[in-house]
Tab-separated table of C-alpha atoms and ligand atoms in Angstrom:
chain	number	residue	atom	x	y	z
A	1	UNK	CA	21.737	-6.183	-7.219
A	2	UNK	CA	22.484	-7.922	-10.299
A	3	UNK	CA	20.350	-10.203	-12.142
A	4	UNK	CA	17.057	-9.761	-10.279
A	5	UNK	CA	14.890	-11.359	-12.934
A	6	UNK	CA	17.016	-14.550	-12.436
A	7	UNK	CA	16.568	-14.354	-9.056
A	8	UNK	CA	12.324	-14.540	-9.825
A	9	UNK	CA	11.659	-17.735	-10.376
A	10	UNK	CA	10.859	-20.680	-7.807
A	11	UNK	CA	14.035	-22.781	-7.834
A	12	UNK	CA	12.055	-26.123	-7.064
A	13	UNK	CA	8.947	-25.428	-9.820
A	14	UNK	CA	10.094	-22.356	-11.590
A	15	UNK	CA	6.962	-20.831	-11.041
A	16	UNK	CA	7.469	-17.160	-10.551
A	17	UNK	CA	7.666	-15.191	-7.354
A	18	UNK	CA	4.132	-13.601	-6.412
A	19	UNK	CA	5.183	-12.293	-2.851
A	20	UNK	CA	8.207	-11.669	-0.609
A	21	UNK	CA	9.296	-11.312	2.889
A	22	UNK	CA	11.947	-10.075	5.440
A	23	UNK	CA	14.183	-12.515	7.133
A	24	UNK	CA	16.250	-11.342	10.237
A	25	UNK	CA	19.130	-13.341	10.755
A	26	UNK	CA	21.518	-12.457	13.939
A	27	UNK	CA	20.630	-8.798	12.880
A	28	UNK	CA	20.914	-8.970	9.937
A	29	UNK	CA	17.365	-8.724	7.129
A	30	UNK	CA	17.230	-10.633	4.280
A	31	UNK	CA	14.736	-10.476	1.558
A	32	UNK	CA	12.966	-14.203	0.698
A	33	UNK	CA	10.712	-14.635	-2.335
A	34	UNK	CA	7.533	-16.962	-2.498
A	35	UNK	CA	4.529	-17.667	-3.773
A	36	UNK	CA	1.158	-20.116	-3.219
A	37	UNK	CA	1.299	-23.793	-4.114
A	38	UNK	CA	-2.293	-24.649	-3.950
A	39	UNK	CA	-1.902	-28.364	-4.410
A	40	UNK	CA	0.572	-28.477	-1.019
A	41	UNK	CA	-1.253	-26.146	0.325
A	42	UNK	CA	1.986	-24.171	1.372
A	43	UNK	CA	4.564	-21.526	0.317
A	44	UNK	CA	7.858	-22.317	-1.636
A	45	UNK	CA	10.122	-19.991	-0.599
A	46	UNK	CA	13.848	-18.814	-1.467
A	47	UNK	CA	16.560	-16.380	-0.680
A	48	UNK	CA	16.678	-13.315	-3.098
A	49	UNK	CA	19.402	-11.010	-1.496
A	50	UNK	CA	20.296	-8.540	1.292
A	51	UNK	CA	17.233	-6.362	2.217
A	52	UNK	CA	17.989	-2.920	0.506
A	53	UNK	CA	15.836	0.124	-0.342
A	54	UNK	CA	16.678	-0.439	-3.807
A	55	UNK	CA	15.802	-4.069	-3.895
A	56	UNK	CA	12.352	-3.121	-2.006
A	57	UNK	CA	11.694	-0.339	-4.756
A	58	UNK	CA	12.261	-2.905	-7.695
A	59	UNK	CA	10.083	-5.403	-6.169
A	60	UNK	CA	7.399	-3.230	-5.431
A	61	UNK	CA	7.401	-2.160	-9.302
A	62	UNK	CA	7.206	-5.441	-10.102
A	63	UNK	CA	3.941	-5.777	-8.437
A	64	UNK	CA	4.724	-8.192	-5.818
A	65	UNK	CA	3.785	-7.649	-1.741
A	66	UNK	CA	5.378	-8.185	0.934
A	67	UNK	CA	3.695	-10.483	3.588
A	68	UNK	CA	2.891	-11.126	6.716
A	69	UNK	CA	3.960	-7.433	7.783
A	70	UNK	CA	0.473	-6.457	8.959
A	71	UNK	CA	0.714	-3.748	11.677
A	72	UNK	CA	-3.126	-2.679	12.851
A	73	UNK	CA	-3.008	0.671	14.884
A	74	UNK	CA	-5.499	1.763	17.213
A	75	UNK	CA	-6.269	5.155	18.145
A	76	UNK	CA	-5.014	4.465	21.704
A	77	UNK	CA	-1.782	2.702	20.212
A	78	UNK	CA	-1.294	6.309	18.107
A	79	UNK	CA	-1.950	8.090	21.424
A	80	UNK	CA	0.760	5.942	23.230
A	81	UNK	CA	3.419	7.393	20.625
A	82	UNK	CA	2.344	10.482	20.592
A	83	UNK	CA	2.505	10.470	24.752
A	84	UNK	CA	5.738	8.766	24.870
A	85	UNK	CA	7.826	9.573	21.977
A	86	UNK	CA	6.464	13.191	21.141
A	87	UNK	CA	5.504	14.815	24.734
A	88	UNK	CA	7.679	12.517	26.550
A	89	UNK	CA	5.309	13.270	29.594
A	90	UNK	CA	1.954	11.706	30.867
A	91	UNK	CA	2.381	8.220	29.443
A	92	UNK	CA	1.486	5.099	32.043
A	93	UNK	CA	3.817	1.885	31.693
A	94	UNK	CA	1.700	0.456	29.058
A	95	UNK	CA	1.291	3.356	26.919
A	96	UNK	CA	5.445	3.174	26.974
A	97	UNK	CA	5.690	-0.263	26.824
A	98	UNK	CA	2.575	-0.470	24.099
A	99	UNK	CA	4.973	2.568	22.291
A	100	UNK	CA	8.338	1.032	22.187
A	101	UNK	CA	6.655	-2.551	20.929
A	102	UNK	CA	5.110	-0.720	18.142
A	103	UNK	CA	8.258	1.236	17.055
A	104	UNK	CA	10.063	-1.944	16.862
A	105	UNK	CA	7.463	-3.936	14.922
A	106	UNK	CA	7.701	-0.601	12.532
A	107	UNK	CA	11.601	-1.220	12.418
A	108	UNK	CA	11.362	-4.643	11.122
A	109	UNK	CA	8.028	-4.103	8.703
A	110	UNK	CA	9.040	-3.759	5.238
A	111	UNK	CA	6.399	-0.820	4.509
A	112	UNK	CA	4.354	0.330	7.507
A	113	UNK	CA	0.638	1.678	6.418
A	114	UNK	CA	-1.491	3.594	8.957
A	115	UNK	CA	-5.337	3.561	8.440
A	116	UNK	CA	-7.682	5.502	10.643
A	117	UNK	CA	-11.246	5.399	10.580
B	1	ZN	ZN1	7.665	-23.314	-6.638
C-alpha cells in the first residue's frame, strides 16, 4: 500500500476523502473512498485499493468510517447463532436461515459492532 495520502483526495474536486466503503467484485472486495457533496446532493466516490487489514487499520487512524455497513442484532437474531452455530441443536428453519444470513452479512461488513440493550 504505497502512497495512501495520494490516494485521499477526490479525483473530480480534490476534496478529501471523509468515508469509505467495500466493493465486492466477482469475489473479490475492494476498498472505495467518498465523501458528501452537498450542492449535488450525492457521493463522489473512487477506487483506493484491494481491501486489506492493513489498509482498514490506516484508514481507521485516519478518522474516516466506513458506510453503509450497519448490521442491527436482535436478541432473537443472537439466539439464532447461538442455537445454530454453537449448540447445533434446537434451531427451527428460520433461526438457521436467520443465522447463516447474518454470518454472511458479518463476512462482507468491514467492522461488525454488537450493541445490546
Ligand atoms: Zn469530490
Amino acid at each position: 500500500m504505497e502512497n495512501l495520502e495520494a490516494k485521499l483526495y477526490c479525483p473530480k474536486c480534490g476534496e478529501k476523502a471523509t468515508k469509505f466503503y467495500v466493493h465486492t467484485v466477482k469475489g473479490f472486495k475492494y476498498i472505495y473512498l467518498a465523501h458528501y457533496v452537498k450542492e449535488e446532493k450525492k457521493c463522489h466516490k473512487w477506487y483506493c485499493d484491494r481491501l486489506s487489514e492493513d489498509l482498514l487499520r490506516r484508514l481507521w487512524s485516519l478518522g474516516l468510517e466506513g458506510c453503509g455497513q450497519n448490521i442491527t442484532l436482535e436478541r432473537s437474531d443472537l439466539e439464532a447463532l447461538r442455537k445454530f452455530f454453537v449448540r447445533r441443536k434446537g434451531y427451527t428453519e428460520w433461526e438457521k436461515k436467520r443465522a447463516k444470513e447474518i454470518l454472511d452479512k458479518m463476512c462482507n461488513a468491514v467492522r461488525v459492532v454488537v450493541t445490546i440493550y
